[in-house]
Structures are given as C-alpha cells and as structure tokens.
Amino acid sequence: MKSPAHRSRDIERQAGYLKPEHCAPPPPRSSSGTMWFIRDSCGIVCGIITWLLVFYAEFVVVFVLLLPAKNVAYSFFNGLLFNGLAFLALASHARAMCTDPGAVPKGNATKEFIESLQLKPGQVVYKCPKCCSIKPDRAHHCSVCKRCIKKMDHHCPWVNNCVGENNQKYFVLFTMYIALISLHALIMAAFHFVFCFEEDWSKCSNFSPPATVILLILLCFEGLLFLIFTAVMFGTQVHSICSDETGIEQLKKEERRWAKRSKWMNMKVVFGHPFSIAWLSPFATPDHGKADVYQYIV
C-alpha cells in the first residue's frame, strides 16, 4: 500500500492534471512588482493584531512601568532595551511578511521549459497540478499563497506568508525577539507590582490605581501567552533547521533524499555564511557563500 506522499507523486505524473484550465489563478500581488504580499483577509487581520499588541505593550511599558519610575538610569536602560527589541521584532515581522518565501514561477510546466532542462534518461521531474509549475525537490504547494514554495515549512497567518527557503531567517528572528520582549515586559511588571505594593499606588503610576492594575494584568497575560507561544515556535524552528527537515516533511514523513550536513552548516544555510552579527539583523539578507542549499544523495 502506497503512502499519501507517494500517491501525490503519482498524481503529479498524470498529464491530465497539467492543463492550464485546471490551474487556480495566483493571489493578487503588489503592483510594485518587487514586494511580495499575500492578500489574504485572515492573514492581514492577524498581522495587524500582531502590530497592535506590540504597540500596546510599548504603551504600558513606557507610560506605566518606566516613566513613573524614580530611577532615571533604570528607566533609560530598560526603555532603550525594550524599544530596541520591539523595533527588531516588528522589522523581522515585516521582512517575513513581505519577502518571497521561495515561490516557484507559476505556469512554467511547458514543453519548451522541460526540454530546456536537458533531463537525463530516467530522470523524473514533478509538476504541480494546481499551479502548473515544475515542482523542485522539497517544494510544496500552499493553498493560501496558491504557489509552490521551496523548502516550505508551514503557512503562518501571523506573518501572512509561508515560511520557506528565503524568509525562514526573518521568521525565526521574529519569534525570538517577541519572546525576548515578552520576557522583559513580564520581569518589569513583576518589579513594578512589588514596588507598588510597598509604596502608595497613587505614586507608582500616572494612572489611577484600578486602571494601572488592569493595564498591568493585560500586559502580563499578553506577555505570558506570547512568551510561551513564540518560545516553543522558536525552538521548533531551530530544531527543524538543525535537522534540515521542514515541518511538512516531518509531518508527511517524507523519504530523505538529500545529503546530511552538520547542524552548524544547516544554520549557515538559513542565516548566512559565515557566522556574523548579521545573523541577528532582519535587515541583512543571508549570504549562503559556501553553504550549499541543496545537496542530494545520488
């Protein structure tokens, strides 16, 4: 009995599924022609909510936790640290959302293109029946992006994009920085609660005591929820990178046909070669250098 993965491969060989009229149209793209953006209503709403939650945390941290503090050095240091991490988190989110994750050109499954590949006798290429594209190894079709994505890990509505070969670095940085600012906000809120219990509540905030308590409780709830979620996601992504196996490949238990590399080399494939401070920057595009993205077992 064939596995689901093998059955899908057999379907992709059937020529009847490759007719252009059977292909779904691609989602609307930005008119600029350079910026990738998926116009999915759910993803757009999730992206806006993400930014609003970060801005809410900024508001509470600055106006409730830091400005009323008597220690100027404490306020300056924590304000600089929190705002810097929040900026990097939002920048990483924007790069993960607006970077082409590795979409395969749509509709390139033509006779002329296949002939140009100069395939060896017995060599098999797979064609996606949904977007009429030659499907590279380790590529999967996304029903939301309506494209085949190279090394697709999953589609994340919070970044309104697939996590794939070209934007996985930015997604990992996004989860890391969100986890860090969540932890930082929880620590500052805990110190603030202790200070307010020891002092008069009216002196530890520019807001009324009830409003201060509500704002802090909501911040703690948000911080704890996102700390757990993003820390788990960050750990999952790092494990996926080190093992060189995407989330979909793990879920489908696909046969491994690519060469095994060291964990450090797998990290360089995603974050760039060689190791540098640019690994932590959402503004630096990874330079693979000697890190070969695709190495297959012959």
PDB file of C-alpha atoms in Angstrom:
ATOM      1  CA  MET A   1       0.000   0.000   0.000  1.00  0.00           C
ATOM      2  CA  LYS A   2       1.400   3.357  -1.038  1.00  0.00           C
ATOM      3  CA  SER A   3       1.866   6.217   1.367  1.00  0.00           C
ATOM      4  CA  PRO A   4      -0.023   9.542   0.821  1.00  0.00           C
ATOM      5  CA  ALA A   5       3.240  11.150  -0.299  1.00  0.00           C
ATOM      6  CA  HIS A   6       3.763   8.511  -2.991  1.00  0.00           C
ATOM      7  CA  ARG A   7       0.158   8.782  -4.139  1.00  0.00           C
ATOM      8  CA  SER A   8       0.532  12.546  -4.588  1.00  0.00           C
ATOM      9  CA  ARG A   9       3.700  11.978  -6.617  1.00  0.00           C
ATOM     10  CA  ASP A  10       1.786   9.587  -8.909  1.00  0.00           C
ATOM     11  CA  ILE A  11      -0.953  12.170  -9.407  1.00  0.00           C
ATOM     12  CA  GLU A  12       1.630  14.769 -10.381  1.00  0.00           C
ATOM     13  CA  ARG A  13       2.809  12.489 -13.216  1.00  0.00           C
ATOM     14  CA  GLN A  14      -0.634  12.414 -14.826  1.00  0.00           C
ATOM     15  CA  ALA A  15      -0.724  14.746 -17.793  1.00  0.00           C
ATOM     16  CA  GLY A  16      -4.437  15.417 -17.423  1.00  0.00           C
ATOM     17  CA  TYR A  17      -3.789  17.466 -14.303  1.00  0.00           C
ATOM     18  CA  LEU A  18      -1.333  19.746 -16.101  1.00  0.00           C
ATOM     19  CA  LYS A  19      -3.797  21.508 -18.403  1.00  0.00           C
ATOM     20  CA  PRO A  20      -3.807  25.289 -17.884  1.00  0.00           C
ATOM     21  CA  GLU A  21      -7.579  25.397 -17.404  1.00  0.00           C
ATOM     22  CA  HIS A  22      -7.194  23.245 -14.283  1.00  0.00           C
ATOM     23  CA  CYS A  23      -4.816  25.731 -12.647  1.00  0.00           C
ATOM     24  CA  ALA A  24      -6.056  28.138  -9.990  1.00  0.00           C
ATOM     25  CA  PRO A  25      -5.144  31.810 -10.594  1.00  0.00           C
ATOM     26  CA  PRO A  26      -2.429  33.282  -8.359  1.00  0.00           C
ATOM     27  CA  PRO A  27      -3.438  35.576  -5.487  1.00  0.00           C
ATOM     28  CA  PRO A  28      -3.331  39.346  -6.090  1.00  0.00           C
ATOM     29  CA  ARG A  29       0.177  40.735  -5.840  1.00  0.00           C
ATOM     30  CA  SER A  30       1.540  44.176  -5.130  1.00  0.00           C
ATOM     31  CA  SER A  31       1.625  46.427  -8.176  1.00  0.00           C
ATOM     32  CA  SER A  32       5.247  47.405  -7.459  1.00  0.00           C
ATOM     33  CA  GLY A  33       6.423  44.054  -8.847  1.00  0.00           C
ATOM     34  CA  THR A  34       9.203  43.837  -6.245  1.00  0.00           C
ATOM     35  CA  MET A  35       7.418  43.407  -2.907  1.00  0.00           C
ATOM     36  CA  TRP A  36       5.771  40.106  -2.069  1.00  0.00           C
ATOM     37  CA  PHE A  37       2.434  40.458  -0.309  1.00  0.00           C
ATOM     38  CA  ILE A  38      -0.376  37.924   0.071  1.00  0.00           C
ATOM     39  CA  ARG A  39      -3.835  39.481   0.098  1.00  0.00           C
ATOM     40  CA  ASP A  40      -5.423  37.004   2.473  1.00  0.00           C
ATOM     41  CA  SER A  41      -8.006  38.608   4.774  1.00  0.00           C
ATOM     42  CA  CYS A  42      -7.258  36.301   7.713  1.00  0.00           C
ATOM     43  CA  GLY A  43      -3.517  36.844   7.395  1.00  0.00           C
ATOM     44  CA  ILE A  44      -3.857  40.622   7.098  1.00  0.00           C
ATOM     45  CA  VAL A  45      -6.049  40.762  10.226  1.00  0.00           C
ATOM     46  CA  CYS A  46      -3.576  38.582  12.150  1.00  0.00           C
ATOM     47  CA  GLY A  47      -0.684  40.776  11.022  1.00  0.00           C
ATOM     48  CA  ILE A  48      -2.465  43.952  12.146  1.00  0.00           C
ATOM     49  CA  ILE A  49      -3.311  42.359  15.509  1.00  0.00           C
ATOM     50  CA  THR A  50       0.347  41.442  15.977  1.00  0.00           C
ATOM     51  CA  TRP A  51       1.477  45.046  15.488  1.00  0.00           C
ATOM     52  CA  LEU A  52      -1.311  46.405  17.728  1.00  0.00           C
ATOM     53  CA  LEU A  53      -0.335  44.036  20.541  1.00  0.00           C
ATOM     54  CA  VAL A  54       3.287  45.163  20.318  1.00  0.00           C
ATOM     55  CA  PHE A  55       2.187  48.807  20.372  1.00  0.00           C
ATOM     56  CA  TYR A  56       0.003  48.112  23.433  1.00  0.00           C
ATOM     57  CA  ALA A  57       2.980  46.568  25.212  1.00  0.00           C
ATOM     58  CA  GLU A  58       5.042  49.626  24.242  1.00  0.00           C
ATOM     59  CA  PHE A  59       2.409  51.933  25.717  1.00  0.00           C
ATOM     60  CA  VAL A  60       2.154  50.104  29.043  1.00  0.00           C
ATOM     61  CA  VAL A  61       5.909  49.635  29.420  1.00  0.00           C
ATOM     62  CA  VAL A  62       6.710  53.282  28.676  1.00  0.00           C
ATOM     63  CA  PHE A  63       3.837  55.125  30.367  1.00  0.00           C
ATOM     64  CA  VAL A  64       3.038  52.761  33.258  1.00  0.00           C
ATOM     65  CA  LEU A  65       6.289  50.997  34.088  1.00  0.00           C
ATOM     66  CA  LEU A  66       9.144  53.313  33.128  1.00  0.00           C
ATOM     67  CA  LEU A  67       8.143  56.985  33.144  1.00  0.00           C
ATOM     68  CA  PRO A  68       6.805  56.955  36.728  1.00  0.00           C
ATOM     69  CA  ALA A  69       9.971  55.221  37.998  1.00  0.00           C
ATOM     70  CA  LYS A  70      12.189  57.378  40.212  1.00  0.00           C
ATOM     71  CA  ASN A  71      15.420  55.794  38.971  1.00  0.00           C
ATOM     72  CA  VAL A  72      16.295  57.549  35.703  1.00  0.00           C
ATOM     73  CA  ALA A  73      19.049  55.078  34.829  1.00  0.00           C
ATOM     74  CA  TYR A  74      16.640  52.158  35.292  1.00  0.00           C
ATOM     75  CA  SER A  75      14.036  53.789  33.045  1.00  0.00           C
ATOM     76  CA  PHE A  76      16.559  54.760  30.370  1.00  0.00           C
ATOM     77  CA  PHE A  77      18.274  51.368  30.186  1.00  0.00           C
ATOM     78  CA  ASN A  78      15.080  49.303  30.157  1.00  0.00           C
ATOM     79  CA  GLY A  79      13.350  51.707  27.798  1.00  0.00           C
ATOM     80  CA  LEU A  80      16.242  51.522  25.337  1.00  0.00           C
ATOM     81  CA  LEU A  81      16.429  47.728  25.590  1.00  0.00           C
ATOM     82  CA  PHE A  82      12.685  47.106  25.250  1.00  0.00           C
ATOM     83  CA  ASN A  83      12.155  49.552  22.392  1.00  0.00           C
ATOM     84  CA  GLY A  84      15.207  48.241  20.557  1.00  0.00           C
ATOM     85  CA  LEU A  85      13.986  44.647  20.786  1.00  0.00           C
ATOM     86  CA  ALA A  86      10.440  45.680  19.821  1.00  0.00           C
ATOM     87  CA  PHE A  87      11.772  47.502  16.762  1.00  0.00           C
ATOM     88  CA  LEU A  88      13.753  44.425  15.698  1.00  0.00           C
ATOM     89  CA  ALA A  89      10.684  42.232  16.261  1.00  0.00           C
ATOM     90  CA  LEU A  90       8.480  44.405  14.032  1.00  0.00           C
ATOM     91  CA  ALA A  91      11.214  44.704  11.408  1.00  0.00           C
ATOM     92  CA  SER A  92      11.590  40.918  11.381  1.00  0.00           C
ATOM     93  CA  HIS A  93       7.817  40.561  11.066  1.00  0.00           C
ATOM     94  CA  ALA A  94       7.748  42.948   8.102  1.00  0.00           C
ATOM     95  CA  ARG A  95      10.609  41.123   6.358  1.00  0.00           C
ATOM     96  CA  ALA A  96       8.994  37.710   6.959  1.00  0.00           C
ATOM     97  CA  MET A  97       5.694  39.023   5.592  1.00  0.00           C
ATOM     98  CA  CYS A  98       6.992  40.907   2.549  1.00  0.00           C
ATOM     99  CA  THR A  99       9.775  38.562   1.403  1.00  0.00           C
ATOM    100  CA  ASP A 100       9.121  35.997  -1.300  1.00  0.00           C
ATOM    101  CA  PRO A 101       9.456  32.724   0.649  1.00  0.00           C
ATOM    102  CA  GLY A 102      10.731  30.897  -2.417  1.00  0.00           C
ATOM    103  CA  ALA A 103       7.780  30.731  -4.806  1.00  0.00           C
ATOM    104  CA  VAL A 104       8.240  28.628  -7.902  1.00  0.00           C
ATOM    105  CA  PRO A 105       7.411  30.518 -11.138  1.00  0.00           C
ATOM    106  CA  LYS A 106       3.776  29.838 -11.945  1.00  0.00           C
ATOM    107  CA  GLY A 107       2.851  28.085 -15.169  1.00  0.00           C
ATOM    108  CA  ASN A 108       6.382  27.113 -16.224  1.00  0.00           C
ATOM    109  CA  ALA A 109       5.432  23.469 -16.863  1.00  0.00           C
ATOM    110  CA  THR A 110       5.633  23.930 -20.625  1.00  0.00           C
ATOM    111  CA  LYS A 111       7.131  21.571 -23.148  1.00  0.00           C
ATOM    112  CA  GLU A 112       9.756  24.146 -24.090  1.00  0.00           C
ATOM    113  CA  PHE A 113      10.864  24.662 -20.486  1.00  0.00           C
ATOM    114  CA  ILE A 114      11.052  20.925 -19.780  1.00  0.00           C
ATOM    115  CA  GLU A 115      13.180  20.439 -22.896  1.00  0.00           C
ATOM    116  CA  SER A 116      15.471  23.256 -21.749  1.00  0.00           C
ATOM    117  CA  LEU A 117      16.185  21.333 -18.528  1.00  0.00           C
ATOM    118  CA  GLN A 118      18.063  18.724 -20.581  1.00  0.00           C
ATOM    119  CA  LEU A 119      16.968  15.870 -18.337  1.00  0.00           C
ATOM    120  CA  LYS A 120      18.943  12.650 -18.298  1.00  0.00           C
ATOM    121  CA  PRO A 121      17.255   9.384 -19.359  1.00  0.00           C
ATOM    122  CA  GLY A 122      15.120   8.108 -16.494  1.00  0.00           C
ATOM    123  CA  GLN A 123      15.280  11.403 -14.591  1.00  0.00           C
ATOM    124  CA  VAL A 124      11.869  12.420 -13.240  1.00  0.00           C
ATOM    125  CA  VAL A 125      10.530  15.909 -12.675  1.00  0.00           C
ATOM    126  CA  TYR A 126       7.301  16.601 -10.814  1.00  0.00           C
ATOM    127  CA  LYS A 127       4.636  19.017 -11.924  1.00  0.00           C
ATOM    128  CA  CYS A 128       2.156  20.676  -9.594  1.00  0.00           C
ATOM    129  CA  PRO A 129      -1.401  20.155 -10.883  1.00  0.00           C
ATOM    130  CA  LYS A 130      -2.620  23.257  -9.063  1.00  0.00           C
ATOM    131  CA  CYS A 131      -0.256  25.969 -10.297  1.00  0.00           C
ATOM    132  CA  CYS A 132       1.096  24.276 -13.446  1.00  0.00           C
ATOM    133  CA  SER A 133       4.704  24.591 -12.274  1.00  0.00           C
ATOM    134  CA  ILE A 134       7.702  22.322 -12.329  1.00  0.00           C
ATOM    135  CA  LYS A 135       7.946  21.377  -8.665  1.00  0.00           C
ATOM    136  CA  PRO A 136      11.549  21.373  -7.378  1.00  0.00           C
ATOM    137  CA  ASP A 137      12.623  18.821  -4.798  1.00  0.00           C
ATOM    138  CA  ARG A 138      11.420  19.699  -1.279  1.00  0.00           C
ATOM    139  CA  ALA A 139       8.819  22.147  -2.635  1.00  0.00           C
ATOM    140  CA  HIS A 140       5.169  22.001  -1.566  1.00  0.00           C
ATOM    141  CA  HIS A 141       2.027  23.759  -2.750  1.00  0.00           C
ATOM    142  CA  CYS A 142       0.426  26.299  -0.405  1.00  0.00           C
ATOM    143  CA  SER A 143      -3.348  26.596  -0.725  1.00  0.00           C
ATOM    144  CA  VAL A 144      -3.292  30.151   0.685  1.00  0.00           C
ATOM    145  CA  CYS A 145      -0.428  31.571  -1.395  1.00  0.00           C
ATOM    146  CA  LYS A 146      -1.579  29.382  -4.313  1.00  0.00           C
ATOM    147  CA  ARG A 147       2.041  28.762  -5.262  1.00  0.00           C
ATOM    148  CA  CYS A 148       4.602  26.022  -4.799  1.00  0.00           C
ATOM    149  CA  ILE A 149       7.112  27.140  -2.152  1.00  0.00           C
ATOM    150  CA  LYS A 150      10.673  25.832  -1.998  1.00  0.00           C
ATOM    151  CA  LYS A 151      11.505  24.207   1.356  1.00  0.00           C
ATOM    152  CA  MET A 152       8.098  25.236   2.691  1.00  0.00           C
ATOM    153  CA  ASP A 153       7.869  24.738   6.454  1.00  0.00           C
ATOM    154  CA  HIS A 154       4.304  25.963   7.023  1.00  0.00           C
ATOM    155  CA  HIS A 155       1.965  28.854   6.278  1.00  0.00           C
ATOM    156  CA  CYS A 156       1.785  31.247   9.226  1.00  0.00           C
ATOM    157  CA  PRO A 157      -1.231  33.595   9.370  1.00  0.00           C
ATOM    158  CA  TRP A 158       0.557  35.794  11.931  1.00  0.00           C
ATOM    159  CA  VAL A 159       3.059  36.849   9.265  1.00  0.00           C
ATOM    160  CA  ASN A 160       0.532  36.434   6.428  1.00  0.00           C
ATOM    161  CA  ASN A 161       3.010  34.345   4.479  1.00  0.00           C
ATOM    162  CA  CYS A 162       4.570  30.955   4.049  1.00  0.00           C
ATOM    163  CA  VAL A 163       7.764  30.214   5.919  1.00  0.00           C
ATOM    164  CA  GLY A 164      10.130  28.930   3.259  1.00  0.00           C
ATOM    165  CA  GLU A 165      13.638  28.956   1.892  1.00  0.00           C
ATOM    166  CA  ASN A 166      14.014  32.740   1.561  1.00  0.00           C
ATOM    167  CA  ASN A 167      12.301  34.082   4.689  1.00  0.00           C
ATOM    168  CA  GLN A 168      12.838  31.474   7.391  1.00  0.00           C
ATOM    169  CA  LYS A 169      15.598  33.565   8.946  1.00  0.00           C
ATOM    170  CA  TYR A 170      13.229  36.517   9.432  1.00  0.00           C
ATOM    171  CA  PHE A 171      10.525  34.300  10.912  1.00  0.00           C
ATOM    172  CA  VAL A 172      12.980  32.799  13.413  1.00  0.00           C
ATOM    173  CA  LEU A 173      14.184  36.286  14.392  1.00  0.00           C
ATOM    174  CA  PHE A 174      10.568  37.431  14.776  1.00  0.00           C
ATOM    175  CA  THR A 175       9.757  34.616  17.214  1.00  0.00           C
ATOM    176  CA  MET A 176      12.997  35.203  19.121  1.00  0.00           C
ATOM    177  CA  TYR A 177      12.543  38.947  19.551  1.00  0.00           C
ATOM    178  CA  ILE A 178       8.857  38.604  20.510  1.00  0.00           C
ATOM    179  CA  ALA A 179       9.832  36.030  23.140  1.00  0.00           C
ATOM    180  CA  LEU A 180      12.541  38.372  24.480  1.00  0.00           C
ATOM    181  CA  ILE A 181      10.301  41.449  24.773  1.00  0.00           C
ATOM    182  CA  SER A 182       7.580  39.301  26.368  1.00  0.00           C
ATOM    183  CA  LEU A 183      10.028  38.049  28.991  1.00  0.00           C
ATOM    184  CA  HIS A 184      11.404  41.547  29.531  1.00  0.00           C
ATOM    185  CA  ALA A 185       7.899  43.007  29.988  1.00  0.00           C
ATOM    186  CA  LEU A 186       6.966  40.286  32.497  1.00  0.00           C
ATOM    187  CA  ILE A 187      10.103  40.950  34.568  1.00  0.00           C
ATOM    188  CA  MET A 188       9.492  44.712  34.616  1.00  0.00           C
ATOM    189  CA  ALA A 189       5.800  44.191  35.503  1.00  0.00           C
ATOM    190  CA  ALA A 190       6.782  41.911  38.396  1.00  0.00           C
ATOM    191  CA  PHE A 191       9.193  44.538  39.777  1.00  0.00           C
ATOM    192  CA  HIS A 192       6.501  47.187  39.380  1.00  0.00           C
ATOM    193  CA  PHE A 193       3.919  45.143  41.284  1.00  0.00           C
ATOM    194  CA  VAL A 194       6.391  44.653  44.140  1.00  0.00           C
ATOM    195  CA  PHE A 195       7.198  48.379  44.210  1.00  0.00           C
ATOM    196  CA  CYS A 196       3.534  49.396  44.178  1.00  0.00           C
ATOM    197  CA  PHE A 197       2.628  47.029  46.998  1.00  0.00           C
ATOM    198  CA  GLU A 198       5.372  48.536  49.144  1.00  0.00           C
ATOM    199  CA  GLU A 199       4.540  52.129  48.223  1.00  0.00           C
ATOM    200  CA  ASP A 200       1.376  54.132  47.656  1.00  0.00           C
ATOM    201  CA  TRP A 201      -0.324  53.018  44.399  1.00  0.00           C
ATOM    202  CA  SER A 202      -1.042  56.632  43.502  1.00  0.00           C
ATOM    203  CA  LYS A 203       2.707  57.351  43.424  1.00  0.00           C
ATOM    204  CA  CYS A 204       3.765  54.445  41.216  1.00  0.00           C
ATOM    205  CA  SER A 205       1.740  55.331  38.130  1.00  0.00           C
ATOM    206  CA  ASN A 206       0.365  58.326  36.258  1.00  0.00           C
ATOM    207  CA  PHE A 207      -2.957  56.469  36.004  1.00  0.00           C
ATOM    208  CA  SER A 208      -5.486  55.656  38.706  1.00  0.00           C
ATOM    209  CA  PRO A 209      -4.812  52.501  40.743  1.00  0.00           C
ATOM    210  CA  PRO A 210      -7.653  50.492  39.121  1.00  0.00           C
ATOM    211  CA  ALA A 211      -6.534  51.493  35.628  1.00  0.00           C
ATOM    212  CA  THR A 212      -2.921  50.651  36.474  1.00  0.00           C
ATOM    213  CA  VAL A 213      -3.857  47.195  37.753  1.00  0.00           C
ATOM    214  CA  ILE A 214      -5.966  46.439  34.658  1.00  0.00           C
ATOM    215  CA  LEU A 215      -3.234  47.608  32.276  1.00  0.00           C
ATOM    216  CA  LEU A 216      -0.616  45.513  34.073  1.00  0.00           C
ATOM    217  CA  ILE A 217      -2.802  42.395  34.214  1.00  0.00           C
ATOM    218  CA  LEU A 218      -3.497  42.625  30.479  1.00  0.00           C
ATOM    219  CA  LEU A 219       0.217  43.146  29.797  1.00  0.00           C
ATOM    220  CA  CYS A 220       1.136  40.119  31.915  1.00  0.00           C
ATOM    221  CA  PHE A 221      -1.487  37.972  30.187  1.00  0.00           C
ATOM    222  CA  GLU A 222      -0.267  39.063  26.758  1.00  0.00           C
ATOM    223  CA  GLY A 223       3.393  38.644  27.710  1.00  0.00           C
ATOM    224  CA  LEU A 224       2.928  35.165  29.188  1.00  0.00           C
ATOM    225  CA  LEU A 225       0.825  33.953  26.269  1.00  0.00           C
ATOM    226  CA  PHE A 226       3.235  35.187  23.599  1.00  0.00           C
ATOM    227  CA  LEU A 227       6.310  34.113  25.554  1.00  0.00           C
ATOM    228  CA  ILE A 228       5.103  30.512  25.634  1.00  0.00           C
ATOM    229  CA  PHE A 229       3.896  30.511  22.019  1.00  0.00           C
ATOM    230  CA  THR A 230       6.931  32.168  20.436  1.00  0.00           C
ATOM    231  CA  ALA A 231       9.476  30.324  22.609  1.00  0.00           C
ATOM    232  CA  VAL A 232       8.002  26.991  21.544  1.00  0.00           C
ATOM    233  CA  MET A 233       7.868  28.109  17.909  1.00  0.00           C
ATOM    234  CA  PHE A 234      11.464  29.371  18.086  1.00  0.00           C
ATOM    235  CA  GLY A 235      12.667  26.064  19.499  1.00  0.00           C
ATOM    236  CA  THR A 236      10.719  24.130  16.862  1.00  0.00           C
ATOM    237  CA  GLN A 237      12.207  26.206  14.054  1.00  0.00           C
ATOM    238  CA  VAL A 238      15.784  25.860  15.337  1.00  0.00           C
ATOM    239  CA  HIS A 239      15.321  22.098  15.639  1.00  0.00           C
ATOM    240  CA  SER A 240      13.896  21.972  12.123  1.00  0.00           C
ATOM    241  CA  ILE A 241      16.864  23.946  10.765  1.00  0.00           C
ATOM    242  CA  CYS A 242      19.466  21.834  12.581  1.00  0.00           C
ATOM    243  CA  SER A 243      17.873  18.585  11.411  1.00  0.00           C
ATOM    244  CA  ASP A 244      17.411  20.005   7.881  1.00  0.00           C
ATOM    245  CA  GLU A 245      13.820  18.805   7.763  1.00  0.00           C
ATOM    246  CA  THR A 246      10.868  21.143   7.309  1.00  0.00           C
ATOM    247  CA  GLY A 247       7.661  20.915   9.299  1.00  0.00           C
ATOM    248  CA  ILE A 248       5.763  19.483   6.326  1.00  0.00           C
ATOM    249  CA  GLU A 249       8.481  16.898   5.672  1.00  0.00           C
ATOM    250  CA  GLN A 250       8.300  15.797   9.311  1.00  0.00           C
ATOM    251  CA  LEU A 251       4.502  15.667   9.221  1.00  0.00           C
ATOM    252  CA  LYS A 252       4.357  13.658   5.990  1.00  0.00           C
ATOM    253  CA  LYS A 253       7.380  11.559   6.996  1.00  0.00           C
ATOM    254  CA  GLU A 254       8.840  12.020   3.546  1.00  0.00           C
ATOM    255  CA  GLU A 255      11.813   9.972   2.491  1.00  0.00           C
ATOM    256  CA  ARG A 256      15.083  11.834   2.990  1.00  0.00           C
ATOM    257  CA  ARG A 257      16.876  12.104  -0.366  1.00  0.00           C
ATOM    258  CA  TRP A 258      19.226  14.964   0.418  1.00  0.00           C
ATOM    259  CA  ALA A 259      22.698  14.708   1.912  1.00  0.00           C
ATOM    260  CA  LYS A 260      23.085  15.062   5.651  1.00  0.00           C
ATOM    261  CA  ARG A 261      25.078  18.069   6.817  1.00  0.00           C
ATOM    262  CA  SER A 262      26.295  19.231  10.183  1.00  0.00           C
ATOM    263  CA  LYS A 263      23.927  21.270  12.339  1.00  0.00           C
ATOM    264  CA  TRP A 264      26.244  24.273  12.085  1.00  0.00           C
ATOM    265  CA  MET A 265      26.243  24.126   8.278  1.00  0.00           C
ATOM    266  CA  ASN A 266      22.430  23.899   8.296  1.00  0.00           C
ATOM    267  CA  MET A 267      22.318  27.071  10.387  1.00  0.00           C
ATOM    268  CA  LYS A 268      24.590  28.800   7.851  1.00  0.00           C
ATOM    269  CA  VAL A 269      22.250  27.779   5.031  1.00  0.00           C
ATOM    270  CA  VAL A 270      19.411  29.716   6.673  1.00  0.00           C
ATOM    271  CA  PHE A 271      21.213  32.612   8.367  1.00  0.00           C
ATOM    272  CA  GLY A 272      24.155  33.125   6.024  1.00  0.00           C
ATOM    273  CA  HIS A 273      27.794  32.196   5.626  1.00  0.00           C
ATOM    274  CA  PRO A 274      29.983  32.875   7.522  1.00  0.00           C
ATOM    275  CA  PHE A 275      28.713  33.445  11.072  1.00  0.00           C
ATOM    276  CA  SER A 276      28.463  37.145  11.957  1.00  0.00           C
ATOM    277  CA  ILE A 277      26.373  39.660  13.881  1.00  0.00           C
ATOM    278  CA  ALA A 278      24.245  39.902  10.730  1.00  0.00           C
ATOM    279  CA  TRP A 279      22.573  36.669  11.840  1.00  0.00           C
ATOM    280  CA  LEU A 280      20.636  38.755  14.372  1.00  0.00           C
ATOM    281  CA  SER A 281      19.692  41.507  11.917  1.00  0.00           C
ATOM    282  CA  PRO A 282      16.408  41.418   9.982  1.00  0.00           C
ATOM    283  CA  PHE A 283      17.940  43.920   7.540  1.00  0.00           C
ATOM    284  CA  ALA A 284      20.757  41.607   6.401  1.00  0.00           C
ATOM    285  CA  THR A 285      19.883  39.235   3.572  1.00  0.00           C
ATOM    286  CA  PRO A 286      21.548  35.835   4.156  1.00  0.00           C
ATOM    287  CA  ASP A 287      24.649  35.197   2.047  1.00  0.00           C
ATOM    288  CA  HIS A 288      24.929  31.441   1.654  1.00  0.00           C
ATOM    289  CA  GLY A 289      28.504  31.569   0.410  1.00  0.00           C
ATOM    290  CA  LYS A 290      29.965  28.078   0.709  1.00  0.00           C
ATOM    291  CA  ALA A 291      26.806  26.762   2.339  1.00  0.00           C
ATOM    292  CA  ASP A 292      25.181  24.789  -0.460  1.00  0.00           C
ATOM    293  CA  VAL A 293      21.415  24.988  -0.078  1.00  0.00           C
ATOM    294  CA  TYR A 294      20.723  21.741  -1.960  1.00  0.00           C
ATOM    295  CA  GLN A 295      22.885  18.667  -1.649  1.00  0.00           C
ATOM    296  CA  TYR A 296      21.241  15.437  -2.735  1.00  0.00           C
ATOM    297  CA  ILE A 297      22.188  11.806  -2.384  1.00  0.00           C
ATOM    298  CA  VAL A 298      22.965  10.399  -5.825  1.00  0.00           C
TER     299      VAL A 298
END
